[in-house]
Amino acid sequence: MLSRRCPFPDVRQRCEAILGGVQELGIRIPRPVGHGPSRFIPEKEILQVGNEDAQMHTLFADSFAALGRLDNVTLVMVFHPQYLESFLKTQHYLLQMDGPLPLHYRHYIGIMAAARHQCSYLVNLHVNDFLHVGGDPKWLNGLENAPQKLRNLGELNKILAHRPWLLTKEHIEQLLKTEEHSWSLAELIHAVVLLTHYHSLASFTFGCGISPEIHCDGGHTFRPPSVSNYCICDIANGNHGADEMQISPTGSISTAESLCEVEVLMEKMKQLQECRDEEEASQEEMATRFEKEKRESMFVYFSEEEELAPTRDVSRHFEDTSYGYKDFSRHGMHVPTFRVQDYSWEDHGYSLVNRLYPDVGQLLDEKFHIAYNLTYHTMAMHKDVDTSMLRRAIWNYIHCMFGIRYDDYDYGEINQLLDRSFKVYIKTVVCTPEKTTKRMYDSFWRQFKQSEKVHVNLLLIEARMQAELLYALRAITRYMT
């Protein structure tokens, strides 16, 4: 790890020398499986450690100092340094700074949350961190070996991860009022923020095809590189040749078609803006369009023949393994719409978090704002573009899938701006991230830059995290009142 990923060149060189000496003694040196930090993004497009500018170097050095490593998530997020800085600051505060929960509890909650999506990448990292801060190795044999207090979080973990709209004040009451092993409000807020942070980070990990770290399971091999071995590794990693042209289920895609896709999207944005300026839909019409989009989002699903990248079994870290995502209006259940006007992050959630876990509300608020407002005024090869309409459509579509409605938004815009393959990708990454494939990643926005696709993932994870938080904080508020 240090020979490849330390931001300090003298350390990299010294570690390379040590490895060279060890190799001369006949000891085999592991090498990474796959190519680069992501299975989806060609390695040549990702910033190489050692080639960063002064600003990036400071970020890398800070990340390395805080985590003791420069991980693959950081190397992909660095496409957007402003966001990465906010993300690292928030994560550092949640895991390492003063707070209601002891350090080993924080990492264990991270393991529980990541395991709900079978995200062995994050589980592996936090198993190491958990042991490093003095966590009991026995807890890692399965949730039944952890203290009852942590096991009681299992229900909250599963509902937040898969069906947050089912969360009630009774769930909160059970955690706070259990005679023994009860949680304080401050501890519960800390736990909720950690759970939502790691559920959404699992979405980023799968959405960007993050590869295992070299020192973790599945991240290294001792076999020398050879043509046949290269093929085996690559197929297992979902890399079917970095330069292979993306093929849709209906056949091949020409570059002209992809270029046309960008032009069409820009034209639609222009038309929608003109319509907005001319007339505004009535409140009844807006409500109807929301319900229609909510209904339609249930029929967005993927039918993938493609083999998923193999994941290691991490199900011992959570209970009720059969519980997963289900659309909220299936099986005759009708979930009442969550109106942002009645309970919003800005007016309600932010102040509750800040009151019970000082500074975290501020950090989360900054991170949400950066992701939502991030723009370089470009779209593929076009410059000076106002992308706010598109960013808002993505954010509101995710909240719509969670039953959350903005009264002042025309949901008719979503169908205009997000095509089917993009909706499939969004829904998979947000609701069942472990099912994301390279084909899905390749099939949306084919002419856009990799950095723009990573930006989409930042919008997805922050909108998802905020949606989960809104349901949890609303339930806590109801319990308190």
Coordinates of C-alpha atoms in Angstrom, one line a residue:
M1 CA 0.0 0.0 0.0
L2 CA 2.7 2.5 1.0
S3 CA 4.9 1.9 -2.0
R4 CA 2.0 2.7 -4.3
R5 CA -0.3 5.0 -2.4
C6 CA 1.6 7.1 0.1
P7 CA 1.4 10.8 -0.8
F8 CA 5.0 11.3 0.4
P9 CA 7.5 10.4 -2.3
D10 CA 10.3 9.6 0.1
V11 CA 8.1 7.0 1.9
R12 CA 7.0 5.5 -1.4
Q13 CA 10.6 5.1 -2.6
R14 CA 11.8 3.7 0.8
C15 CA 9.0 1.1 0.8
E16 CA 9.8 0.1 -2.8
A17 CA 13.4 -0.4 -1.8
I18 CA 12.3 -2.6 1.2
L19 CA 10.0 -4.7 -1.1
G20 CA 12.8 -5.0 -3.6
G21 CA 15.1 -6.4 -0.9
V22 CA 12.4 -8.8 0.3
Q23 CA 11.9 -10.0 -3.2
E24 CA 15.6 -10.8 -3.6
L25 CA 15.3 -13.1 -0.6
G26 CA 12.8 -15.1 -2.6
I27 CA 9.7 -13.9 -0.9
R28 CA 6.7 -13.4 -3.2
I29 CA 5.3 -9.8 -3.3
P30 CA 1.5 -9.4 -3.8
R31 CA 0.3 -7.3 -6.7
P32 CA -3.1 -5.7 -7.2
V33 CA -5.9 -7.6 -9.0
G34 CA -7.4 -5.5 -11.7
H35 CA -6.2 -2.1 -12.9
G36 CA -6.6 1.0 -10.7
P37 CA -9.1 2.1 -8.0
S38 CA -12.2 1.4 -10.1
R39 CA -13.5 -1.4 -12.3
F40 CA -15.6 1.0 -14.3
I41 CA -13.3 4.0 -14.9
P42 CA -10.1 3.4 -17.0
E43 CA -7.0 3.8 -14.8
K44 CA -5.5 6.3 -17.2
E45 CA -8.3 8.8 -16.4
I46 CA -7.8 8.7 -12.7
L47 CA -5.2 10.9 -11.0
Q48 CA -2.1 9.0 -10.2
V49 CA -0.5 9.5 -6.8
G50 CA 2.7 11.5 -7.4
N51 CA 1.2 13.5 -10.3
E52 CA -1.1 15.7 -8.1
D53 CA -0.9 19.5 -7.8
A54 CA -0.3 21.3 -4.5
Q55 CA -4.0 21.5 -3.7
M56 CA -4.6 17.8 -4.3
H57 CA -1.4 17.0 -2.5
T58 CA -2.7 18.7 0.7
L59 CA -6.0 16.8 0.4
F60 CA -4.1 13.5 -0.1
A61 CA -1.8 14.2 2.8
D62 CA -4.7 15.1 5.1
S63 CA -6.6 12.0 4.1
F64 CA -3.6 9.9 4.7
A65 CA -3.0 11.5 8.1
A66 CA -6.6 10.9 9.2
L67 CA -7.1 7.4 7.9
G68 CA -3.5 6.0 7.7
R69 CA -4.2 5.2 4.1
L70 CA -5.1 6.7 0.7
D71 CA -8.1 4.5 -0.2
N72 CA -9.7 3.9 -3.6
V73 CA -12.8 5.9 -2.7
T74 CA -10.6 9.0 -2.1
L75 CA -8.8 8.4 -5.4
V76 CA -12.1 8.4 -7.3
M77 CA -13.7 11.2 -5.4
V78 CA -10.7 13.4 -6.1
F79 CA -12.3 14.2 -9.5
H80 CA -14.2 16.8 -7.3
P81 CA -11.7 18.2 -4.7
Q82 CA -14.1 20.6 -3.1
Y83 CA -16.6 17.8 -2.3
L84 CA -13.8 15.4 -1.2
E85 CA -12.5 17.9 1.3
S86 CA -16.0 18.3 2.8
F87 CA -16.6 14.5 2.8
L88 CA -13.3 13.7 4.5
K89 CA -13.9 16.4 7.1
T90 CA -17.3 15.0 7.9
Q91 CA -16.1 11.3 8.0
H92 CA -13.2 12.2 10.2
Y93 CA -15.5 14.0 12.7
L94 CA -17.9 11.1 12.8
L95 CA -15.3 8.4 13.3
Q96 CA -12.5 10.1 15.3
M97 CA -13.5 13.4 17.0
D98 CA -15.3 13.9 20.3
G99 CA -18.8 12.4 20.1
P100 CA -21.4 10.4 22.2
L101 CA -20.2 7.0 20.9
P102 CA -16.9 5.2 21.8
L103 CA -14.6 4.7 18.8
H104 CA -15.0 0.9 18.4
Y105 CA -18.8 1.3 18.4
R106 CA -18.5 3.8 15.5
H107 CA -16.5 1.4 13.3
Y108 CA -18.8 -1.5 14.2
I109 CA -21.9 0.5 13.2
G110 CA -20.1 1.2 9.9
I111 CA -19.6 -2.5 9.4
M112 CA -23.3 -3.2 10.2
A113 CA -24.4 -0.5 7.8
A114 CA -22.1 -1.6 4.9
A115 CA -23.0 -5.2 5.4
R116 CA -26.7 -4.6 4.7
H117 CA -25.7 -4.0 1.1
Q118 CA -23.1 -6.8 1.1
C119 CA -20.4 -4.1 0.6
S120 CA -17.4 -6.2 1.5
Y121 CA -15.1 -3.3 0.4
L122 CA -16.3 -1.1 3.3
V123 CA -16.7 -4.0 5.8
N124 CA -13.0 -5.0 5.2
L125 CA -11.7 -1.4 5.8
H126 CA -13.8 -1.0 9.0
V127 CA -12.9 -4.5 10.4
N128 CA -9.3 -3.3 10.3
D129 CA -10.1 0.1 11.8
F130 CA -12.3 -1.6 14.5
L131 CA -9.4 -3.8 15.6
H132 CA -7.0 -0.9 15.4
V133 CA -9.0 1.1 18.0
G134 CA -9.2 -1.9 20.4
G135 CA -12.5 -3.5 19.3
D136 CA -13.2 -7.1 20.5
P137 CA -12.4 -9.5 17.7
K138 CA -15.2 -11.8 18.9
W139 CA -17.8 -9.3 17.7
L140 CA -16.5 -9.8 14.2
N141 CA -17.7 -13.5 14.3
G142 CA -21.3 -12.3 13.9
L143 CA -23.8 -9.8 15.2
E144 CA -24.9 -12.2 17.9
N145 CA -21.5 -11.8 19.6
A146 CA -21.8 -8.0 19.8
P147 CA -23.4 -6.3 22.9
Q148 CA -27.2 -6.3 23.1
K149 CA -27.2 -2.5 22.7
L150 CA -25.6 -2.7 19.2
R151 CA -27.8 -5.7 18.3
N152 CA -30.8 -3.6 19.1
L153 CA -29.8 -1.2 16.2
G154 CA -30.4 -4.1 13.7
E155 CA -34.0 -3.2 13.1
L156 CA -33.2 0.5 12.5
N157 CA -30.3 -0.4 10.3
K158 CA -32.4 -2.6 8.0
I159 CA -35.4 -0.2 7.7
L160 CA -33.2 2.8 7.0
A161 CA -31.2 0.9 4.4
H162 CA -34.1 -0.6 2.5
R163 CA -37.5 1.0 3.3
P164 CA -36.9 4.2 5.4
W165 CA -40.6 5.3 4.9
L166 CA -41.6 2.5 7.3
L167 CA -39.7 4.1 10.2
T168 CA -42.0 5.2 13.1
K169 CA -41.6 6.9 16.5
E170 CA -42.3 3.4 18.0
H171 CA -39.0 2.2 16.6
I172 CA -37.2 5.1 18.2
E173 CA -39.0 4.6 21.5
Q174 CA -37.9 0.9 21.6
L175 CA -34.2 2.0 21.4
L176 CA -34.5 4.8 23.9
K177 CA -36.8 3.2 26.5
T178 CA -35.4 -0.4 26.7
E179 CA -34.8 -0.9 30.5
E180 CA -31.3 -2.2 29.9
H181 CA -29.0 -1.4 27.0
S182 CA -31.0 1.8 26.2
W183 CA -29.6 4.5 23.9
S184 CA -29.5 8.2 24.8
L185 CA -30.8 10.7 22.2
A186 CA -27.3 12.0 21.5
E187 CA -26.0 8.5 20.9
L188 CA -28.9 7.6 18.7
I189 CA -28.3 10.7 16.5
H190 CA -24.6 9.7 16.2
A191 CA -25.7 6.2 15.2
V192 CA -28.3 7.3 12.7
V193 CA -25.8 9.6 11.0
L194 CA -23.2 6.8 10.8
L195 CA -25.8 4.3 9.4
T196 CA -27.0 6.7 6.7
H197 CA -23.4 7.7 5.9
Y198 CA -22.3 4.1 5.3
H199 CA -25.5 3.1 3.4
S200 CA -24.9 5.9 1.0
L201 CA -21.1 5.3 0.8
A202 CA -22.0 1.7 -0.2
S203 CA -24.0 3.2 -3.0
F204 CA -20.9 5.2 -4.1
T205 CA -18.6 2.1 -3.8
F206 CA -20.8 0.0 -6.1
G207 CA -21.9 2.9 -8.3
C208 CA -18.3 3.7 -9.2
G209 CA -17.1 0.1 -9.3
I210 CA -14.6 0.7 -6.5
S211 CA -12.0 -2.2 -6.5
P212 CA -10.8 -3.8 -3.2
E213 CA -7.7 -2.4 -1.6
I214 CA -4.5 -4.3 -2.3
H215 CA -4.2 -5.5 1.4
C216 CA -7.9 -6.7 1.6
D217 CA -9.5 -9.9 0.5
G218 CA -9.9 -10.1 -3.3
G219 CA -7.5 -7.1 -3.7
H220 CA -4.2 -8.9 -4.5
T221 CA -2.7 -11.9 -6.2
F222 CA 0.7 -13.6 -6.0
R223 CA 0.5 -14.9 -9.6
P224 CA 2.7 -13.2 -12.1
P225 CA 0.9 -11.2 -14.8
S226 CA 0.2 -13.3 -17.9
V227 CA -2.2 -13.1 -20.8
S228 CA -4.5 -15.8 -19.6
N229 CA -4.3 -14.6 -16.0
Y230 CA -5.1 -11.1 -17.1
C231 CA -8.3 -12.3 -18.8
I232 CA -9.5 -14.3 -15.7
C233 CA -8.9 -11.3 -13.3
D234 CA -10.6 -8.9 -15.6
I235 CA -13.7 -10.9 -16.2
A236 CA -14.1 -11.6 -12.5
N237 CA -13.8 -7.8 -12.0
G238 CA -16.3 -6.9 -14.6
N239 CA -13.6 -5.3 -16.8
H240 CA -14.2 -6.5 -20.3
G241 CA -11.5 -4.4 -21.9
A242 CA -11.2 -0.8 -21.0
D243 CA -11.5 0.5 -24.5
E244 CA -14.4 -1.8 -25.6
M245 CA -17.2 0.1 -27.1
Q246 CA -20.4 0.1 -25.0
I247 CA -23.1 -2.1 -26.4
S248 CA -26.7 -1.7 -25.5
P249 CA -29.1 -4.6 -25.2
T250 CA -30.5 -3.6 -28.6
G251 CA -27.2 -3.6 -30.4
S252 CA -24.2 -1.4 -31.0
I253 CA -24.1 2.4 -30.3
S254 CA -22.4 4.7 -32.7
T255 CA -20.5 7.8 -31.5
A256 CA -22.8 9.9 -33.6
E257 CA -25.8 8.6 -31.5
S258 CA -24.0 9.4 -28.3
L259 CA -23.2 12.9 -29.4
C260 CA -26.8 13.3 -30.4
E261 CA -27.8 12.3 -26.9
V262 CA -26.0 15.3 -25.4
E263 CA -27.6 17.7 -27.9
V264 CA -31.1 16.3 -27.3
L265 CA -30.7 16.7 -23.5
M266 CA -29.5 20.3 -23.9
E267 CA -32.4 21.1 -26.2
K268 CA -34.9 19.6 -23.7
M269 CA -33.4 21.8 -20.9
K270 CA -33.8 24.9 -23.1
Q271 CA -37.4 24.0 -24.0
L272 CA -38.3 23.3 -20.3
Q273 CA -36.8 26.6 -19.3
E274 CA -39.0 28.4 -21.9
C275 CA -42.1 26.6 -20.8
R276 CA -41.3 27.5 -17.2
D277 CA -41.1 31.2 -18.2
E278 CA -44.4 31.0 -20.1
E279 CA -46.7 29.2 -17.7
E280 CA -46.7 27.5 -14.3
A281 CA -48.8 24.3 -13.6
S282 CA -51.4 24.5 -10.9
Q283 CA -50.8 22.9 -7.5
E284 CA -53.3 20.1 -8.3
E285 CA -51.5 19.4 -11.6
M286 CA -48.1 19.4 -9.8
A287 CA -49.4 16.9 -7.1
T288 CA -50.7 14.6 -9.9
R289 CA -47.4 14.7 -11.7
F290 CA -45.6 13.7 -8.5
E291 CA -47.9 10.7 -7.9
K292 CA -47.4 9.7 -11.6
E293 CA -43.6 9.8 -11.3
K294 CA -43.7 8.0 -7.9
R295 CA -45.9 5.2 -9.5
E296 CA -43.6 5.0 -12.6
S297 CA -40.5 4.8 -10.5
M298 CA -41.8 1.4 -9.3
F299 CA -41.6 0.0 -12.8
V300 CA -38.0 1.0 -13.3
Y301 CA -35.9 -2.1 -12.8
F302 CA -33.1 -3.8 -14.6
S303 CA -33.0 -7.2 -16.2
E304 CA -29.4 -8.0 -16.2
E305 CA -27.8 -11.1 -17.6
E306 CA -24.4 -9.8 -16.8
E307 CA -22.5 -11.5 -14.0
L308 CA -22.0 -9.3 -10.9
A309 CA -18.5 -8.8 -9.5
P310 CA -18.2 -11.5 -6.8
T311 CA -18.7 -10.2 -3.3
R312 CA -17.5 -11.9 -0.1
D313 CA -20.2 -13.0 2.3
V314 CA -20.6 -10.4 5.1
S315 CA -24.1 -11.5 6.2
R316 CA -22.9 -12.5 9.7
H317 CA -22.8 -8.8 10.5
F318 CA -26.6 -8.3 10.2
E319 CA -29.9 -10.2 10.9
D320 CA -32.9 -10.9 8.7
T321 CA -30.9 -11.4 5.5
S322 CA -34.0 -11.8 3.4
Y323 CA -35.1 -8.3 4.1
G324 CA -34.4 -6.0 1.2
Y325 CA -35.7 -3.0 -0.9
K326 CA -39.3 -3.1 -1.9
D327 CA -41.2 -0.4 -3.7
F328 CA -43.5 1.4 -1.2
S329 CA -46.8 1.1 -3.2
R330 CA -46.5 -2.7 -3.9
H331 CA -48.6 -5.3 -2.0
G332 CA -51.5 -2.8 -1.6
M333 CA -49.5 -0.7 0.9
H334 CA -49.9 3.0 0.5
V335 CA -47.3 5.1 2.1
P336 CA -48.4 8.7 2.7
T337 CA -46.3 11.3 0.8
F338 CA -43.6 12.9 2.9
R339 CA -44.0 16.7 2.1
V340 CA -40.8 18.6 2.5
Q341 CA -42.9 21.6 3.5
D342 CA -43.9 19.8 6.7
Y343 CA -40.4 18.5 7.6
S344 CA -37.3 19.6 5.8
W345 CA -33.6 19.3 6.4
E346 CA -33.1 23.1 6.4
D347 CA -35.9 23.9 8.8
H348 CA -36.1 20.9 11.1
G349 CA -33.4 18.2 10.6
Y350 CA -30.4 20.4 10.6
S351 CA -31.2 22.0 14.0
L352 CA -32.1 18.7 15.6
V353 CA -28.8 17.1 14.6
N354 CA -26.8 20.2 15.6
R355 CA -28.5 20.4 19.0
L356 CA -27.8 16.8 19.9
Y357 CA -24.5 16.3 18.2
P358 CA -22.9 19.7 17.9
D359 CA -21.1 20.6 14.6
V360 CA -22.3 17.6 12.7
G361 CA -25.4 19.4 11.4
Q362 CA -23.1 22.1 10.0
L363 CA -20.8 19.5 8.4
L364 CA -23.6 17.6 6.8
D365 CA -25.3 20.8 5.6
E366 CA -22.1 21.9 3.9
K367 CA -21.7 18.5 2.2
F368 CA -25.3 18.4 0.9
H369 CA -24.9 22.0 -0.5
I370 CA -21.6 21.3 -2.2
A371 CA -22.9 18.1 -3.9
Y372 CA -26.2 19.8 -4.9
N373 CA -24.6 23.0 -6.2
L374 CA -21.4 21.6 -7.6
T375 CA -21.0 22.7 -11.2
Y376 CA -18.2 23.5 -13.7
H377 CA -20.8 24.9 -16.2
T378 CA -19.9 22.1 -18.7
M379 CA -21.9 19.2 -20.2
A380 CA -19.7 16.7 -22.1
M381 CA -17.9 18.9 -24.7
H382 CA -20.1 22.0 -24.1
K383 CA -19.0 24.9 -22.0
D384 CA -21.0 27.7 -20.2
V385 CA -24.0 25.5 -19.5
D386 CA -26.4 26.0 -16.6
T387 CA -26.9 22.5 -15.3
S388 CA -29.0 23.4 -12.3
M389 CA -32.2 22.0 -13.9
L390 CA -30.6 18.7 -14.5
R391 CA -29.0 18.4 -11.0
R392 CA -32.4 19.3 -9.4
A393 CA -34.2 16.6 -11.5
I394 CA -31.7 13.9 -10.4
W395 CA -32.0 14.9 -6.7
N396 CA -35.8 15.2 -6.7
Y397 CA -36.1 11.9 -8.6
I398 CA -34.2 10.1 -5.8
H399 CA -36.4 11.8 -3.2
C400 CA -39.5 10.9 -5.2
M401 CA -38.4 7.2 -5.1
F402 CA -38.4 7.6 -1.3
G403 CA -41.9 9.2 -1.4
I404 CA -40.6 12.7 -0.6
R405 CA -42.3 15.6 -2.4
Y406 CA -41.4 19.2 -3.1
D407 CA -44.5 21.3 -3.6
D408 CA -42.7 23.8 -5.8
Y409 CA -41.3 21.3 -8.3
D410 CA -42.8 20.2 -11.5
Y411 CA -42.2 16.4 -11.6
G412 CA -43.0 16.4 -15.3
E413 CA -39.4 17.6 -15.9
I414 CA -37.9 14.3 -14.7
N415 CA -39.3 12.3 -17.6
Q416 CA -38.0 14.9 -20.0
L417 CA -34.4 15.0 -18.6
L418 CA -33.7 11.4 -17.4
D419 CA -33.9 8.6 -19.9
R420 CA -34.7 5.1 -19.0
S421 CA -31.2 3.7 -18.8
F422 CA -30.2 6.6 -16.6
K423 CA -33.2 5.9 -14.3
V424 CA -32.3 2.2 -14.1
Y425 CA -28.8 3.2 -13.0
I426 CA -30.0 5.7 -10.4
K427 CA -32.6 3.4 -8.9
T428 CA -30.1 0.5 -8.7
V429 CA -27.3 2.5 -7.2
V430 CA -29.6 4.1 -4.6
C431 CA -31.9 1.2 -3.7
T432 CA -30.0 -2.0 -4.5
P433 CA -26.4 -0.9 -5.0
E434 CA -24.9 -4.4 -4.9
K435 CA -26.7 -5.1 -8.2
T436 CA -24.9 -2.3 -10.1
T437 CA -22.9 -3.5 -13.2
K438 CA -20.4 -2.0 -15.5
R439 CA -22.9 -2.3 -18.3
M440 CA -25.3 0.0 -16.4
Y441 CA -22.6 2.5 -15.7
D442 CA -21.5 2.5 -19.4
S443 CA -25.1 2.7 -20.7
F444 CA -26.0 6.2 -19.4
W445 CA -24.5 9.5 -20.6
R446 CA -22.2 7.8 -23.0
Q447 CA -20.4 11.0 -24.2
F448 CA -20.0 12.6 -20.8
K449 CA -16.7 12.7 -19.0
Q450 CA -15.9 10.2 -16.2
S451 CA -15.7 13.1 -13.8
E452 CA -19.4 14.0 -14.7
K453 CA -20.4 10.4 -14.0
V454 CA -18.7 10.5 -10.7
H455 CA -20.5 13.8 -10.0
V456 CA -23.8 12.0 -10.6
N457 CA -22.8 9.5 -8.0
L458 CA -22.1 12.3 -5.5
L459 CA -25.6 13.6 -6.1
L460 CA -27.1 10.1 -5.7
I461 CA -25.3 9.4 -2.4
E462 CA -26.1 12.8 -0.8
A463 CA -29.8 12.7 -1.9
R464 CA -30.1 9.2 -0.6
M465 CA -28.4 10.1 2.7
Q466 CA -30.6 13.1 3.2
A467 CA -33.8 11.1 2.4
E468 CA -32.9 8.5 5.0
L469 CA -32.0 11.2 7.5
L470 CA -35.3 13.0 7.0
Y471 CA -37.3 9.8 7.8
A472 CA -35.1 9.0 10.9
L473 CA -35.1 12.6 12.2
R474 CA -38.8 13.0 11.7
A475 CA -39.5 9.8 13.7
I476 CA -37.2 11.1 16.5
T477 CA -38.9 14.5 16.5
R478 CA -42.3 12.8 16.7
Y479 CA -41.0 10.7 19.6
M480 CA -39.8 13.8 21.4
T481 CA -43.1 15.7 21.0

